[in-house]
mmCIF file of C-alpha atoms in Angstrom:
data_model
loop_
_atom_site.group_PDB
_atom_site.id
_atom_site.type_symbol
_atom_site.label_atom_id
_atom_site.label_comp_id
_atom_site.label_asym_id
_atom_site.label_seq_id
_atom_site.Cartn_x
_atom_site.Cartn_y
_atom_site.Cartn_z
ATOM 1 C CA UNK B 6 0.209 0.255 0.043
ATOM 2 C CA UNK B 7 1.142 3.558 -1.085
ATOM 3 C CA UNK B 8 1.937 5.815 1.528
ATOM 4 C CA UNK B 9 0.241 9.287 1.421
ATOM 5 C CA UNK B 10 1.299 12.692 2.050
ATOM 6 C CA UNK B 11 -0.313 15.288 3.742
ATOM 7 C CA UNK B 12 -2.241 17.841 1.622
ATOM 8 C CA UNK B 13 -0.382 20.721 2.966
ATOM 9 C CA UNK B 14 3.029 18.930 2.623
ATOM 10 C CA UNK B 15 1.857 18.799 -1.065
ATOM 11 C CA UNK B 16 1.141 21.825 -1.818
ATOM 12 C CA UNK B 17 4.547 23.382 0.042
ATOM 13 C CA UNK B 18 6.284 20.904 -2.336
ATOM 14 C CA UNK B 19 4.434 21.744 -5.880
ATOM 15 C CA UNK B 20 6.013 24.603 -7.604
ATOM 16 C CA UNK B 21 3.046 24.845 -10.376
ATOM 17 C CA UNK B 22 1.146 27.804 -10.538
ATOM 18 C CA UNK B 23 3.469 30.035 -7.794
ATOM 19 C CA UNK B 24 3.196 33.072 -10.216
ATOM 20 C CA UNK B 25 -0.479 33.923 -9.067
ATOM 21 C CA UNK B 26 -0.205 34.124 -5.609
ATOM 22 C CA UNK B 27 3.219 36.006 -5.554
ATOM 23 C CA UNK B 28 1.587 38.470 -8.139
ATOM 24 C CA UNK B 29 -1.428 39.036 -5.776
ATOM 25 C CA UNK B 30 1.165 39.521 -3.151
ATOM 26 C CA UNK B 31 2.674 42.084 -4.925
ATOM 27 C CA UNK B 32 -0.048 43.977 -6.169
ATOM 28 C CA UNK B 33 -1.265 45.761 -3.478
ATOM 29 C CA UNK B 34 2.432 48.038 -3.115
ATOM 30 C CA UNK B 35 2.604 48.128 -6.678
ATOM 31 C CA UNK B 36 -0.879 50.157 -6.665
ATOM 32 C CA UNK B 37 -0.017 52.272 -3.786
ATOM 33 C CA UNK B 38 3.142 53.178 -5.423
ATOM 34 C CA UNK B 39 1.294 53.782 -8.722
ATOM 35 C CA UNK B 40 -0.982 55.893 -6.398
ATOM 36 C CA UNK B 41 1.566 57.651 -4.070
ATOM 37 C CA UNK B 42 3.023 58.829 -7.638
ATOM 38 C CA UNK B 43 0.047 59.811 -8.977
ATOM 39 C CA UNK B 44 -0.703 62.191 -5.638
ATOM 40 C CA UNK B 45 2.807 63.474 -5.680
ATOM 41 C CA UNK B 46 2.554 64.243 -9.617
ATOM 42 C CA UNK B 47 -0.640 66.170 -8.445
ATOM 43 C CA UNK B 48 1.145 68.104 -5.332
ATOM 44 C CA UNK B 49 3.323 69.281 -7.265
ATOM 45 C CA UNK B 50 1.817 70.533 -10.367
ATOM 46 C CA UNK B 51 -0.455 72.532 -7.920
ATOM 47 C CA UNK B 52 3.175 73.696 -6.324
ATOM 48 C CA UNK B 53 4.427 75.113 -9.759
ATOM 49 C CA UNK B 54 0.720 77.140 -10.393
ATOM 50 C CA UNK B 55 0.857 78.435 -6.613
ATOM 51 C CA UNK B 56 4.274 79.349 -7.050
ATOM 52 C CA UNK B 57 3.576 80.919 -10.605
ATOM 53 C CA UNK B 58 0.607 82.988 -9.224
ATOM 54 C CA UNK B 59 2.599 84.178 -6.452
ATOM 55 C CA UNK B 60 5.221 85.384 -8.929
ATOM 56 C CA UNK B 61 2.622 87.296 -10.788
ATOM 57 C CA UNK B 62 1.142 88.668 -7.324
ATOM 58 C CA UNK B 63 4.455 90.042 -6.227
ATOM 59 C CA UNK B 64 4.860 91.706 -9.622
ATOM 60 C CA UNK B 65 1.377 93.077 -9.444
ATOM 61 C CA UNK B 66 1.801 94.558 -6.095
ATOM 62 C CA UNK B 67 5.335 96.142 -6.774
ATOM 63 C CA UNK B 68 2.949 98.777 -8.941
ATOM 64 C CA UNK B 69 1.635 100.311 -6.255
ATOM 65 C CA UNK B 70 3.213 98.603 -2.697
ATOM 66 C CA UNK B 71 5.096 101.931 -1.588
ATOM 67 C CA UNK B 72 2.147 103.575 -1.123
ATOM 68 C CA UNK B 73 -0.530 101.087 0.114
ATOM 69 C CA UNK B 74 -0.974 100.446 4.125
ATOM 70 C CA UNK B 75 0.048 96.853 5.365
ATOM 71 C CA UNK B 76 -3.614 96.260 5.729
ATOM 72 C CA UNK B 77 -4.591 96.797 2.113
ATOM 73 C CA UNK B 78 -1.425 95.363 0.787
ATOM 74 C CA UNK B 79 -2.422 92.381 2.128
ATOM 75 C CA UNK B 80 -5.806 92.635 0.709
ATOM 76 C CA UNK B 81 -4.353 93.195 -2.521
ATOM 77 C CA UNK B 82 -2.505 90.294 -2.331
ATOM 78 C CA UNK B 83 -5.117 88.146 -1.412
ATOM 79 C CA UNK B 84 -7.018 89.638 -4.231
ATOM 80 C CA UNK B 85 -4.436 89.342 -7.067
ATOM 81 C CA UNK B 86 -3.361 85.431 -5.856
ATOM 82 C CA UNK B 87 -7.231 84.294 -5.953
ATOM 83 C CA UNK B 88 -7.866 85.392 -9.369
ATOM 84 C CA UNK B 89 -4.636 83.956 -10.931
ATOM 85 C CA UNK B 90 -4.477 80.635 -8.928
ATOM 86 C CA UNK B 91 -7.012 78.533 -10.421
ATOM 87 C CA UNK B 92 -5.977 74.921 -8.993
ATOM 88 C CA UNK B 93 -8.482 75.143 -6.280
ATOM 89 C CA UNK B 94 -10.626 72.281 -6.767
ATOM 90 C CA UNK B 95 -8.179 69.956 -4.689
ATOM 91 C CA UNK B 96 -6.349 72.971 -2.926
ATOM 92 C CA UNK B 97 -7.623 74.201 0.983
ATOM 93 C CA UNK B 98 -6.272 76.324 3.565
ATOM 94 C CA UNK B 99 -4.702 78.869 1.210
ATOM 95 C CA UNK B 100 -2.517 81.091 3.495
ATOM 96 C CA UNK B 101 -1.070 84.124 1.574
ATOM 97 C CA UNK B 102 1.133 86.944 3.388
ATOM 98 C CA UNK B 103 3.136 90.023 1.641
ATOM 99 C CA UNK B 104 5.121 92.505 2.961
ATOM 100 C CA UNK B 105 6.594 95.472 1.590
ATOM 101 C CA UNK B 106 10.234 96.919 2.754
ATOM 102 C CA UNK B 107 11.833 99.926 1.536
ATOM 103 C CA UNK B 108 14.716 100.132 3.073
ATOM 104 C CA UNK B 109 17.724 100.453 0.545
ATOM 105 C CA UNK B 110 15.069 99.713 -2.793
ATOM 106 C CA UNK B 111 12.215 98.405 -2.480
ATOM 107 C CA UNK B 112 10.997 95.124 -1.912
ATOM 108 C CA UNK B 113 7.805 93.000 -1.989
ATOM 109 C CA UNK B 114 8.481 89.478 -0.460
ATOM 110 C CA UNK B 115 4.872 87.104 -0.456
ATOM 111 C CA UNK B 116 4.997 83.866 0.853
ATOM 112 C CA UNK B 117 2.309 81.421 0.919
ATOM 113 C CA UNK B 118 0.954 77.748 2.037
ATOM 114 C CA UNK B 119 -1.818 75.688 1.288
ATOM 115 C CA UNK B 120 -2.897 71.689 1.643
ATOM 116 C CA UNK B 121 -3.498 69.645 -1.850
ATOM 117 C CA UNK B 122 -6.279 66.131 -1.305
ATOM 118 C CA UNK B 123 -4.603 63.041 -2.051
ATOM 119 C CA UNK B 124 -6.581 60.637 -3.360
ATOM 120 C CA UNK B 125 -4.390 57.355 -3.368
ATOM 121 C CA UNK B 126 -2.495 58.439 -0.124
ATOM 122 C CA UNK B 127 -5.343 58.936 1.779
ATOM 123 C CA UNK B 128 -5.886 55.133 1.390
ATOM 124 C CA UNK B 129 -2.539 54.733 3.601
ATOM 125 C CA UNK B 130 -3.499 57.555 6.065
ATOM 126 C CA UNK B 131 -2.403 60.668 4.576
ATOM 127 C CA UNK B 132 -5.347 62.683 3.552
ATOM 128 C CA UNK B 133 -3.485 66.065 2.589
ATOM 129 C CA UNK B 134 0.316 67.186 1.565
ATOM 130 C CA UNK B 135 1.563 70.483 2.395
ATOM 131 C CA UNK B 136 2.343 72.680 -0.224
ATOM 132 C CA UNK B 137 4.620 76.114 0.367
ATOM 133 C CA UNK B 138 5.856 79.123 -2.084
ATOM 134 C CA UNK B 139 7.614 82.202 -1.909
ATOM 135 C CA UNK B 140 8.864 85.389 -3.701
ATOM 136 C CA UNK B 141 10.384 88.718 -3.843
ATOM 137 C CA UNK B 142 10.070 91.114 -6.287
ATOM 138 C CA UNK B 143 13.153 94.137 -5.848
ATOM 139 C CA UNK B 144 13.407 97.441 -7.506
ATOM 140 C CA UNK B 145 14.962 100.761 -6.964
ATOM 141 C CA UNK B 146 17.966 99.598 -5.523
ATOM 142 C CA UNK B 147 19.915 102.760 -6.876
ATOM 143 C CA UNK B 148 18.779 106.633 -6.673
ATOM 144 C CA UNK B 149 17.940 107.982 -10.121
ATOM 145 C CA UNK B 150 20.570 110.563 -11.194
ATOM 146 C CA UNK B 151 19.321 112.838 -14.395
ATOM 147 C CA UNK B 152 21.609 115.698 -15.509
ATOM 148 C CA UNK B 153 20.232 117.248 -18.064
ATOM 149 C CA UNK B 154 22.513 119.423 -21.059
ATOM 150 C CA UNK B 155 19.777 121.576 -22.892
ATOM 151 C CA UNK B 156 20.984 123.702 -25.979
ATOM 152 C CA UNK B 157 20.162 127.311 -25.796
ATOM 153 C CA UNK B 158 22.666 128.675 -28.864
ATOM 154 C CA UNK B 159 20.955 130.699 -31.538
ATOM 155 C CA UNK B 160 20.220 127.629 -33.391
ATOM 156 C CA UNK B 161 16.877 126.719 -30.905
ATOM 157 C CA UNK B 162 15.517 130.470 -31.300
ATOM 158 C CA UNK B 163 13.846 129.535 -34.821
ATOM 159 C CA UNK B 164 10.799 127.544 -35.268
ATOM 160 C CA UNK B 165 9.798 127.698 -31.613
ATOM 161 C CA UNK B 166 12.450 125.249 -30.551
ATOM 162 C CA UNK B 167 13.100 126.879 -27.253
ATOM 163 C CA UNK B 168 9.727 126.567 -26.080
ATOM 164 C CA UNK B 169 9.258 123.040 -27.090
ATOM 165 C CA UNK B 170 12.502 122.340 -24.949
ATOM 166 C CA UNK B 171 11.271 123.892 -22.120
ATOM 167 C CA UNK B 172 7.849 122.314 -22.234
ATOM 168 C CA UNK B 173 9.755 118.452 -22.712
ATOM 169 C CA UNK B 174 12.032 119.439 -20.009
ATOM 170 C CA UNK B 175 9.172 120.169 -17.492
ATOM 171 C CA UNK B 176 7.423 117.577 -18.454
ATOM 172 C CA UNK B 177 10.067 115.378 -17.582
ATOM 173 C CA UNK B 178 10.723 116.685 -14.270
ATOM 174 C CA UNK B 179 6.831 116.276 -13.861
ATOM 175 C CA UNK B 180 7.319 112.725 -14.577
ATOM 176 C CA UNK B 181 10.056 112.135 -11.965
ATOM 177 C CA UNK B 182 8.984 113.431 -9.494
ATOM 178 C CA UNK B 183 5.445 111.386 -9.937
ATOM 179 C CA UNK B 184 7.875 108.778 -10.143
ATOM 180 C CA UNK B 185 9.773 109.140 -6.692
ATOM 181 C CA UNK B 186 8.399 107.993 -3.606
ATOM 182 C CA UNK B 187 10.605 109.600 -1.156
ATOM 183 C CA UNK B 188 12.376 113.018 -1.362
ATOM 184 C CA UNK B 189 16.030 111.583 -2.126
ATOM 185 C CA UNK B 190 15.012 109.146 -4.635
ATOM 186 C CA UNK B 191 15.767 111.385 -7.842
ATOM 187 C CA UNK B 192 18.579 114.213 -8.009
ATOM 188 C CA UNK B 193 17.903 116.238 -11.021
ATOM 189 C CA UNK B 194 20.841 119.029 -12.314
ATOM 190 C CA UNK B 195 20.454 120.693 -15.159
#
């Protein structure tokens, strides 16, 4: 009479069809890795759009930052950013901070943070990813020095050239005065 081996022993010795259970075991981490890659790619694209909106916000603020109060600057920064940032469907808790400094030239620093919702990483207990970005716009590092050399020779007496010269010089001085935010920003010599 032939001796029978137990069913479990035969199962462990049998190597046929061993790929299917191994593939089933590896499918879980493989799908988790693909899901994590999708979530991180989505967060990276959102952060790129976030940075781009912050850059544009800083440039827009630089036009009028010197004449605004801190509260007005913050309101303008939020309004500009909200108009520019379009990845809002998966983003929450957006916080924008803008600061203007006028020491040694003008500077607007804009920073922000946000949360990006995850789809696949939520299964692993990570329901969001935090993103942050910052940018600085600097202008007017040096004071403007203008020297005007005006022709007052006899050739300027014909065809109202001297009147046109006076009008052009006065117009230039008016524009320079309007562009100056502090009295020492522009020096003019004639």
